[in-house]
Tab-separated table of C-alpha atoms in Angstrom:
chain	number	residue	atom	x	y	z
Z	28	MET	CA	0.000	0.000	0.000
Z	29	ASP	CA	1.291	3.462	-0.944
Z	30	THR	CA	2.596	5.216	2.189
Z	31	ASP	CA	1.008	8.468	0.960
Z	32	ILE	CA	-2.403	6.821	1.205
Z	33	LYS	CA	-1.631	5.481	4.674
Z	34	ASP	CA	-0.711	9.010	5.731
Z	35	THR	CA	-4.255	10.185	4.960
Z	36	VAL	CA	-5.870	7.791	7.449
Z	37	HIS	CA	-7.280	8.887	10.828
Z	38	ALA	CA	-9.381	7.335	13.570
Z	39	VAL	CA	-13.124	7.884	13.180
Z	40	ASP	CA	-14.116	10.315	15.915
Z	41	ALA	CA	-15.537	13.810	16.204
Z	42	ALA	CA	-12.180	15.427	16.968
Z	43	ALA	CA	-10.629	13.962	13.805
Z	44	VAL	CA	-13.576	15.125	11.702
Z	45	MET	CA	-13.240	18.653	13.082
Z	46	ARG	CA	-9.540	18.729	12.248
Z	47	LEU	CA	-10.425	18.241	8.576
Z	48	LEU	CA	-12.599	21.384	8.574
Z	49	PRO	CA	-11.624	25.079	8.573
Z	50	ALA	CA	-14.133	25.822	11.362
Z	51	ARG	CA	-17.022	24.202	13.195
Z	52	PRO	CA	-19.832	23.996	10.604
Z	53	ARG	CA	-23.405	24.934	11.386
Z	54	LEU	CA	-24.521	21.750	9.634
Z	55	LEU	CA	-22.231	18.719	9.774
Z	56	ALA	CA	-23.665	16.026	7.483
Z	57	LEU	CA	-22.733	12.346	7.607
Z	58	GLY	CA	-23.900	10.305	4.635
Z	59	GLU	CA	-24.348	6.574	4.171
Z	60	PRO	CA	-24.303	4.609	0.895
Z	61	THR	CA	-27.170	2.326	1.901
Z	62	HIS	CA	-29.971	2.266	4.444
Z	63	GLY	CA	-30.853	-0.228	7.141
Z	64	GLU	CA	-27.428	-1.312	8.378
Z	65	GLU	CA	-27.185	-1.082	12.163
Z	66	ALA	CA	-23.387	-0.779	12.129
Z	67	LEU	CA	-23.664	2.512	10.239
Z	68	LEU	CA	-26.341	3.833	12.588
Z	69	ASP	CA	-24.259	2.819	15.616
Z	70	LEU	CA	-21.386	4.842	14.145
Z	71	ARG	CA	-23.739	7.797	13.658
Z	72	ASN	CA	-24.871	7.566	17.293
Z	73	GLU	CA	-21.288	7.404	18.520
Z	74	LEU	CA	-20.286	10.490	16.557
Z	75	PHE	CA	-23.360	12.422	17.705
Z	76	ARG	CA	-22.583	11.734	21.364
Z	77	GLN	CA	-19.031	12.984	20.834
Z	78	LEU	CA	-20.269	16.086	19.025
Z	79	VAL	CA	-22.620	16.824	21.902
Z	80	GLU	CA	-20.002	16.303	24.589
Z	81	GLN	CA	-16.995	17.854	22.839
Z	82	GLU	CA	-18.260	20.331	20.252
Z	83	GLY	CA	-21.517	21.746	21.617
Z	84	TYR	CA	-23.895	20.310	19.022
Z	85	ARG	CA	-27.464	20.112	20.294
Z	86	THR	CA	-29.564	18.848	17.363
Z	87	ILE	CA	-29.632	15.771	15.183
Z	88	ALA	CA	-31.623	15.756	11.936
Z	89	ILE	CA	-32.227	12.495	10.094
Z	90	GLU	CA	-33.825	11.399	6.825
Z	91	SER	CA	-37.285	10.912	8.290
Z	92	ASP	CA	-40.723	12.560	8.029
Z	93	CYS	CA	-40.478	16.134	9.351
Z	94	MET	CA	-44.044	16.126	10.683
Z	95	ALA	CA	-43.769	12.760	12.434
Z	96	GLY	CA	-40.429	13.851	13.879
Z	97	LEU	CA	-42.225	16.399	16.059
Z	98	LEU	CA	-43.429	13.471	18.189
Z	99	VAL	CA	-39.822	12.403	18.781
Z	100	ASP	CA	-38.747	15.953	19.607
Z	101	ASP	CA	-41.577	16.294	22.138
Z	102	TYR	CA	-40.509	13.047	23.760
Z	103	VAL	CA	-36.803	13.825	24.044
Z	104	THR	CA	-37.422	17.350	25.342
Z	105	SER	CA	-40.381	16.824	27.672
Z	106	GLY	CA	-40.988	13.099	28.008
Z	107	THR	CA	-44.356	13.328	26.219
Z	108	GLY	CA	-45.496	9.839	25.215
Z	109	THR	CA	-43.589	6.588	25.561
Z	110	LEU	CA	-40.397	5.393	23.908
Z	111	ASP	CA	-42.191	2.528	22.144
Z	112	ASP	CA	-44.890	4.802	20.741
Z	113	VAL	CA	-42.685	7.646	19.505
Z	114	VAL	CA	-40.195	5.281	17.880
Z	115	GLU	CA	-43.063	3.534	16.075
Z	116	ARG	CA	-44.993	6.653	15.012
Z	117	GLY	CA	-42.304	9.331	14.991
Z	118	LEU	CA	-39.801	7.645	12.645
Z	119	SER	CA	-40.875	7.079	9.045
Z	120	HIS	CA	-39.482	4.877	6.250
Z	121	GLY	CA	-39.463	1.900	8.633
Z	122	TRP	CA	-36.665	3.452	10.718
Z	123	GLY	CA	-38.584	2.701	13.915
Z	124	THR	CA	-37.633	-0.975	13.691
Z	125	SER	CA	-33.936	-0.153	14.074
Z	126	ALA	CA	-32.340	-0.870	17.451
Z	127	ALA	CA	-29.837	1.936	16.843
Z	128	ASN	CA	-32.591	4.475	16.166
Z	129	ARG	CA	-34.399	3.393	19.305
Z	130	GLU	CA	-31.174	3.759	21.285
Z	131	LEU	CA	-30.625	7.239	19.854
Z	132	VAL	CA	-34.052	8.411	21.039
Z	133	ARG	CA	-33.630	6.723	24.438
Z	134	TRP	CA	-30.204	8.305	24.978
Z	135	MET	CA	-31.407	11.783	23.990
Z	136	ARG	CA	-34.286	11.574	26.461
Z	137	ALA	CA	-31.957	10.395	29.241
Z	138	HIS	CA	-29.484	13.161	28.440
Z	139	ASN	CA	-32.192	15.834	28.572
Z	140	ASP	CA	-33.784	14.673	31.810
Z	141	GLY	CA	-33.444	17.455	34.374
Z	142	ARG	CA	-31.607	19.854	32.058
Z	143	PRO	CA	-32.856	23.382	31.251
Z	144	ALA	CA	-34.300	23.955	27.779
Z	145	SER	CA	-31.191	25.847	26.650
Z	146	GLU	CA	-29.038	22.740	27.211
Z	147	GLN	CA	-31.411	20.141	25.834
Z	148	LEU	CA	-30.854	18.073	22.718
Z	149	ARG	CA	-33.358	18.399	19.884
Z	150	PHE	CA	-34.511	15.946	17.234
Z	151	ALA	CA	-35.679	16.764	13.711
Z	152	GLY	CA	-36.837	14.761	10.736
Z	153	PHE	CA	-35.935	16.712	7.620
Z	154	ASP	CA	-37.532	14.626	4.861
Z	155	GLY	CA	-40.981	15.490	3.605
Z	156	PRO	CA	-43.948	13.269	4.500
Z	157	LEU	CA	-43.366	11.184	1.407
Z	158	GLU	CA	-41.692	8.070	0.090
Z	159	ILE	CA	-40.357	7.284	-3.350
Z	160	THR	CA	-43.597	5.321	-3.811
Z	161	ALA	CA	-46.178	7.796	-2.473
Z	162	ALA	CA	-46.745	11.153	-0.807
Z	163	ALA	CA	-48.957	12.069	2.134
Z	164	SER	CA	-52.120	14.126	2.050
Z	165	PRO	CA	-51.466	17.797	2.822
Z	166	ARG	CA	-54.299	17.706	5.369
Z	167	GLN	CA	-52.203	17.491	8.554
Z	168	ALA	CA	-49.880	20.347	7.619
Z	169	LEU	CA	-52.605	22.605	6.194
Z	170	THR	CA	-55.011	22.217	9.085
Z	171	ALA	CA	-52.235	22.619	11.668
Z	172	LEU	CA	-51.126	25.885	10.035
Z	173	HIS	CA	-54.712	27.091	9.817
Z	174	GLY	CA	-55.277	26.210	13.486
Z	175	TYR	CA	-52.199	28.148	14.618
Z	176	LEU	CA	-53.261	31.241	12.673
Z	177	THR	CA	-56.858	30.958	13.911
Z	178	ASP	CA	-55.601	31.068	17.499
Z	179	HIS	CA	-53.286	34.048	17.066
Z	180	VAL	CA	-54.379	36.451	14.308
Z	181	ASP	CA	-57.501	38.420	13.426
Z	182	PRO	CA	-59.930	35.823	12.020
Z	183	GLU	CA	-61.001	38.251	9.291
Z	184	LEU	CA	-57.508	37.924	7.794
Z	185	LEU	CA	-57.838	34.178	7.235
Z	186	PRO	CA	-58.398	33.330	3.553
Z	187	CYS	CA	-60.672	30.372	4.311
Z	188	THR	CA	-62.326	28.330	7.018
Z	189	VAL	CA	-61.103	24.947	8.184
Z	190	GLU	CA	-64.375	23.509	6.826
Z	191	SER	CA	-63.547	24.769	3.339
Z	192	LEU	CA	-60.092	23.191	3.586
Z	193	ASP	CA	-61.647	19.908	4.630
Z	194	ARG	CA	-64.079	20.005	1.719
Z	195	LEU	CA	-61.330	20.669	-0.824
Z	196	LEU	CA	-59.044	18.001	0.654
Z	197	GLY	CA	-61.669	15.276	0.464
Z	198	ALA	CA	-60.674	11.734	1.380
Z	199	ASP	CA	-56.996	11.276	2.202
Z	200	ASP	CA	-56.702	8.082	0.184
Z	201	ARG	CA	-57.114	9.996	-3.058
Z	202	TRP	CA	-53.841	11.785	-2.217
Z	203	THR	CA	-51.946	8.722	-1.021
Z	204	ASP	CA	-52.775	6.300	-3.857
Z	205	PRO	CA	-49.419	4.536	-4.531
Z	206	ALA	CA	-50.438	3.863	-8.136
Z	207	ALA	CA	-50.013	7.592	-8.822
Z	208	MET	CA	-46.236	7.263	-8.699
Z	209	THR	CA	-46.127	5.172	-11.883
Z	210	ASP	CA	-49.420	6.371	-13.430
Z	211	PRO	CA	-49.765	10.194	-13.525
Z	212	ALA	CA	-53.444	9.844	-14.424
Z	213	ARG	CA	-54.056	8.479	-10.902
Z	214	SER	CA	-52.725	11.641	-9.261
Z	215	VAL	CA	-55.105	14.225	-7.835
Z	216	GLY	CA	-52.379	16.866	-8.003
Z	217	ARG	CA	-53.768	18.832	-10.977
Z	218	SER	CA	-57.430	18.701	-10.050
Z	219	ALA	CA	-59.384	21.915	-9.520
Z	220	ASP	CA	-59.502	21.232	-5.774
Z	221	ALA	CA	-55.728	20.778	-5.608
Z	222	GLY	CA	-55.207	24.015	-7.522
Z	223	ARG	CA	-57.451	25.892	-5.106
Z	224	LEU	CA	-55.622	24.369	-2.137
Z	225	ARG	CA	-52.258	25.525	-3.526
Z	226	LEU	CA	-53.528	29.102	-3.633
Z	227	LEU	CA	-54.942	28.878	-0.112
Z	228	ALA	CA	-51.729	27.339	1.236
Z	229	ASP	CA	-49.765	30.201	-0.310
Z	230	ASP	CA	-52.139	32.725	1.257
Z	231	LEU	CA	-51.848	31.069	4.677
Z	232	VAL	CA	-48.031	31.125	4.511
Z	233	ALA	CA	-48.106	34.762	3.398
Z	234	LEU	CA	-50.354	35.596	6.362
Z	235	LEU	CA	-47.935	33.826	8.701
Z	236	ASP	CA	-45.051	35.846	7.256
Z	237	THR	CA	-46.828	39.212	7.414
Z	238	GLN	CA	-47.881	38.604	11.018
Z	239	THR	CA	-44.392	37.601	12.204
Z	240	PRO	CA	-43.740	40.810	14.234
Z	241	HIS	CA	-46.840	40.002	16.285
Z	242	LEU	CA	-46.318	36.244	16.437
Z	243	VAL	CA	-42.718	36.392	17.704
Z	244	THR	CA	-43.969	38.088	20.866
Z	245	ALA	CA	-47.387	36.428	21.150
Z	246	THR	CA	-46.283	32.792	20.899
Z	247	PRO	CA	-43.272	30.698	21.996
Z	248	ARG	CA	-40.528	30.382	19.391
Z	249	ASP	CA	-41.098	26.637	19.090
Z	250	ASP	CA	-44.759	27.233	18.180
Z	251	LEU	CA	-43.841	29.744	15.481
Z	252	ASP	CA	-41.112	27.474	14.134
Z	253	ARG	CA	-43.607	24.626	13.922
Z	254	ALA	CA	-46.110	26.831	12.102
Z	255	ARG	CA	-43.403	27.623	9.565
Z	256	LEU	CA	-42.732	23.902	9.225
Z	257	TYR	CA	-46.439	23.317	8.599
Z	258	GLY	CA	-46.376	25.983	5.889
Z	259	ARG	CA	-43.272	24.585	4.165
Z	260	THR	CA	-44.714	21.087	4.272
Z	261	ALA	CA	-48.163	22.034	2.994
Z	262	THR	CA	-46.854	24.027	0.042
Z	263	GLY	CA	-44.147	21.439	-0.665
Z	264	LEU	CA	-46.586	18.541	-0.689
Z	265	LEU	CA	-49.065	20.335	-2.923
Z	266	ARG	CA	-46.278	21.203	-5.340
Z	267	TYR	CA	-45.075	17.577	-5.279
Z	268	HIS	CA	-48.576	16.253	-5.923
Z	269	ARG	CA	-48.992	18.633	-8.845
Z	270	TRP	CA	-45.886	17.278	-10.558
Z	271	THR	CA	-46.853	13.708	-9.759
Z	272	ALA	CA	-49.612	14.298	-12.311
Z	273	ASP	CA	-47.068	15.403	-14.933
Z	274	THR	CA	-46.711	13.259	-18.051
Z	275	SER	CA	-43.487	14.751	-19.437
Z	276	PRO	CA	-40.143	12.874	-19.611
Z	277	ALA	CA	-38.794	15.180	-16.869
Z	278	ARG	CA	-41.377	13.996	-14.340
Z	279	MET	CA	-39.195	11.849	-12.076
Z	280	THR	CA	-36.253	14.248	-12.281
Z	281	ARG	CA	-38.537	17.020	-11.090
Z	282	LEU	CA	-40.022	14.911	-8.283
Z	283	CYS	CA	-36.574	13.914	-6.975
Z	284	ALA	CA	-35.519	17.561	-7.091
Z	285	LEU	CA	-38.665	18.723	-5.287
Z	286	ARG	CA	-38.162	16.174	-2.523
Z	287	ASP	CA	-34.605	17.379	-1.955
Z	288	ARG	CA	-35.776	20.992	-2.087
Z	289	MET	CA	-38.134	20.200	0.823
Z	290	MET	CA	-35.223	18.565	2.649
Z	291	ALA	CA	-33.020	21.602	2.047
Z	292	ASP	CA	-35.639	24.039	3.353
Z	293	ASN	CA	-35.996	21.966	6.512
Z	294	LEU	CA	-32.223	21.793	6.999
Z	295	LEU	CA	-31.876	25.560	6.634
Z	296	ALA	CA	-34.552	25.984	9.300
Z	297	VAL	CA	-32.647	23.581	11.574
Z	298	ALA	CA	-29.421	25.493	10.928
Z	299	ALA	CA	-31.084	28.750	11.965
Z	300	ARG	CA	-31.425	27.367	15.496
Z	301	GLY	CA	-27.762	26.396	15.915
Z	302	PRO	CA	-25.193	23.713	15.055
Z	303	ALA	CA	-26.739	20.399	14.009
Z	304	PHE	CA	-25.573	16.930	12.992
Z	305	VAL	CA	-27.329	15.577	9.892
Z	306	HIS	CA	-27.622	11.962	8.750
Z	307	ALA	CA	-29.049	10.640	5.487
Z	308	HIS	CA	-28.104	8.831	2.311
Z	309	ASN	CA	-24.993	10.179	0.584
Z	310	SER	CA	-27.113	11.082	-2.444
Z	311	HIS	CA	-29.179	13.543	-0.374
Z	312	LEU	CA	-26.167	15.234	1.231
Z	313	GLN	CA	-23.432	15.429	-1.412
Z	314	ARG	CA	-22.498	18.690	-3.123
Z	315	GLU	CA	-22.347	17.163	-6.592
Z	316	LYS	CA	-25.383	16.277	-8.688
Z	317	SER	CA	-27.105	13.097	-7.567
Z	318	SER	CA	-28.259	10.378	-9.916
Z	319	MET	CA	-30.401	7.263	-9.818
Z	320	ARG	CA	-31.678	4.739	-12.325
Z	321	MET	CA	-35.446	4.418	-12.026
Z	322	TRP	CA	-38.083	2.427	-13.899
Z	323	GLN	CA	-38.256	4.956	-16.747
Z	324	GLY	CA	-34.486	5.501	-16.968
Z	325	PRO	CA	-31.752	7.557	-15.260
Z	326	VAL	CA	-32.511	10.801	-13.422
Z	327	GLU	CA	-30.201	13.542	-12.151
Z	328	TRP	CA	-30.956	16.312	-9.680
Z	329	TRP	CA	-29.286	18.650	-7.180
Z	330	SER	CA	-29.367	17.168	-3.681
Z	331	ALA	CA	-30.416	18.857	-0.456
Z	332	GLY	CA	-26.741	19.053	0.457
Z	333	ALA	CA	-25.910	20.838	-2.776
Z	334	LEU	CA	-28.719	23.335	-2.210
Z	335	VAL	CA	-27.765	23.960	1.413
Z	336	SER	CA	-24.066	24.221	0.579
Z	337	ALA	CA	-24.865	26.892	-2.006
Z	338	ARG	CA	-26.507	28.919	0.772
Z	339	LEU	CA	-24.236	28.216	3.749
Z	340	GLY	CA	-20.826	27.800	2.126
Z	341	GLU	CA	-18.241	26.615	4.669
Z	342	GLU	CA	-20.956	26.433	7.332
Z	343	TYR	CA	-22.048	23.209	5.614
Z	344	ALA	CA	-19.717	20.199	5.783
Z	345	PHE	CA	-20.276	16.788	4.211
Z	346	VAL	CA	-18.619	13.539	5.267
Z	347	ALA	CA	-19.510	10.619	3.004
Z	348	THR	CA	-19.367	6.961	4.029
Z	349	ALA	CA	-18.016	4.222	1.756
Z	350	LEU	CA	-18.143	0.483	2.431
Z	351	GLY	CA	-16.045	-2.580	1.777
Z	352	THR	CA	-18.392	-5.542	2.144
Z	353	ILE	CA	-22.023	-6.150	3.077
Z	354	ARG	CA	-21.894	-9.870	2.432
Z	355	HIS	CA	-25.454	-10.546	3.611
Z	356	GLN	CA	-26.613	-8.165	0.856
Z	357	GLY	CA	-24.378	-9.653	-1.821
Z	358	VAL	CA	-21.756	-6.890	-1.658
Z	359	GLY	CA	-18.443	-8.750	-1.624
Z	360	THR	CA	-14.801	-7.680	-1.526
Z	361	PRO	CA	-14.406	-4.591	-3.725
Z	362	PRO	CA	-12.212	-4.791	-6.848
Z	363	PRO	CA	-8.724	-3.442	-6.118
Z	364	ASP	CA	-8.929	-0.738	-8.811
Z	365	THR	CA	-11.928	0.976	-7.139
Z	366	ALA	CA	-11.730	3.579	-4.367
Z	367	GLU	CA	-13.379	1.090	-2.020
Z	368	GLY	CA	-10.882	-1.583	-3.054
Z	369	ILE	CA	-7.911	0.694	-2.402
Z	370	LEU	CA	-9.251	1.568	1.049
Z	371	TYR	CA	-10.077	-2.089	1.702
Z	372	GLY	CA	-6.363	-2.832	1.504
Z	373	LEU	CA	-5.741	-0.755	4.618
Z	374	PRO	CA	-5.471	-2.662	7.914
Z	375	GLU	CA	-8.063	-0.518	9.734
Z	376	ASP	CA	-11.612	-1.827	10.203
Z	377	ARG	CA	-12.844	1.718	9.793
Z	378	CYS	CA	-11.031	4.950	9.115
Z	379	LEU	CA	-11.453	8.615	8.245
Z	380	VAL	CA	-9.642	10.168	5.298
Z	381	ALA	CA	-9.492	13.606	3.724
Z	382	PRO	CA	-10.901	13.051	0.203
Z	383	SER	CA	-8.734	15.715	-1.421
Z	384	ARG	CA	-5.539	14.194	0.036
Z	385	LEU	CA	-6.702	10.717	-0.934
Z	386	ALA	CA	-7.335	11.891	-4.493
Z	387	THR	CA	-3.840	13.379	-4.601
Z	388	ALA	CA	-2.268	10.213	-3.202
Z	389	LEU	CA	-4.003	8.117	-5.847
Z	390	GLY	CA	-2.336	10.142	-8.592
Z	391	GLY	CA	-3.730	11.548	-11.800
Z	392	THR	CA	-5.787	8.510	-12.810
Z	393	PRO	CA	-9.023	8.266	-10.816
Z	394	PRO	CA	-10.028	4.819	-9.573
Z	395	ALA	CA	-12.747	2.849	-11.321
Z	396	ARG	CA	-16.328	3.114	-10.136
Z	397	ARG	CA	-17.517	0.062	-8.265
Z	398	GLU	CA	-20.540	-1.717	-9.651
Z	399	SER	CA	-23.454	-2.272	-7.296
Z	400	PRO	CA	-24.955	-5.772	-7.196
Z	401	TRP	CA	-27.970	-4.455	-5.319
Z	402	PHE	CA	-30.319	-1.515	-5.933
Z	403	GLY	CA	-30.161	-0.363	-2.303
Z	404	TYR	CA	-26.398	0.209	-2.287
Z	405	ALA	CA	-24.770	3.180	-4.046
Z	406	PRO	CA	-20.968	2.873	-4.349
Z	407	LEU	CA	-18.726	5.904	-4.124
Z	408	ASP	CA	-18.479	7.947	-7.314
Z	409	PRO	CA	-14.729	8.572	-7.822
Z	410	ALA	CA	-15.562	11.745	-9.767
Z	411	HIS	CA	-16.936	13.192	-6.494
Z	412	LEU	CA	-13.994	12.069	-4.377
Z	413	ALA	CA	-12.548	15.520	-3.749
Z	414	ALA	CA	-15.918	17.281	-3.351
Z	415	GLY	CA	-16.519	16.200	0.254
Z	416	ASP	CA	-14.870	17.350	3.469
Z	417	GLY	CA	-14.266	13.853	4.812
Z	418	LEU	CA	-14.733	10.207	3.938
Z	419	VAL	CA	-15.465	7.457	6.440
Z	420	PHE	CA	-14.615	3.951	5.280
Z	421	VAL	CA	-16.149	0.920	7.005
Z	422	LYS	CA	-14.343	-2.230	5.937
Z	423	ASP	CA	-16.894	-4.965	6.665
Z	424	VAL	CA	-20.514	-4.401	7.666
Z	425	PRO	CA	-21.846	-7.282	9.786
Z	426	ARG	CA	-25.393	-8.566	9.516
Z	427	SER	CA	-27.730	-6.349	11.513
Z	428	ARG	CA	-28.607	-7.689	14.909
């Protein structure tokens, strides 16, 4: 192994990550190349604890439903609910079945117990209430925003009643039909009712914005922040549903971009509160364009990380994760001419490297791109090697417990 490459290797801990960066970022993002592996989530938990104890981070934001995540935040800050319930209902995408996610929520609640609000840890989901297969009804977000405004502003300023919203929304299952993802004709997103709801959602958000000088003194900051979240989510979902009904070749590219735009808006709101640790798939956090092959062909879009980085500059940092093997998923020893294969030759079970120094050590010829034997695993793109602030390599991922 080239000694220059060995010289780029560090232990994986918060202090080593910080040494790679020019300053403590407002958002420190850790990506993963696949979902559902407990070893990667255990590593995330370990780094978050170190960031809390050593670097003053107080928030973690993960790739989970932003509305459902409010249940988790209530639990870790005030003990509202039970651990079993909030893990089941407050974590989307099936994340509630993960032992590491459960341990994260349990540890945050234990850490916060007895501490003043200013020292408490906070939890945020930053994904929209949607999956790649379906999107939620905008009902919850719209009615929650309407309810907040009803309680705190002149009722004559409201553009509609909650009854009119309910009538336009209709049955939730017409919004959540999974067939709409592959058949635009099944989407309700371009119906007359959906168009009217988009206008009303815009009016409600505008009312929230114009009443901010009053609301910042009349309501707790958390309540106002949640109302803004409701507004972002309602308008984002209605926009997403509209383009679900699109029949053009750009449909899936636009939907992927809109999802990451919702993620980016949520991350910027998290960043406004203070330093936060972010965890999601590499493709949602990288600065370069993301890509995916879907049923109708390849799509490319700018990720949430790219959008946030364009706004925050050096206050956004991205550390990707690359893997050697996931044998239980059919991911065997990486070929030696790939970036993963080169790193696999190191003796460390896991290590942290500076991507720019690694790229230099590898010389002028970039390594080959590793092929993925499995849709759920995205290997490192060598073309993006120098675009991140750090790279964590995990040599062998054991079967989840």
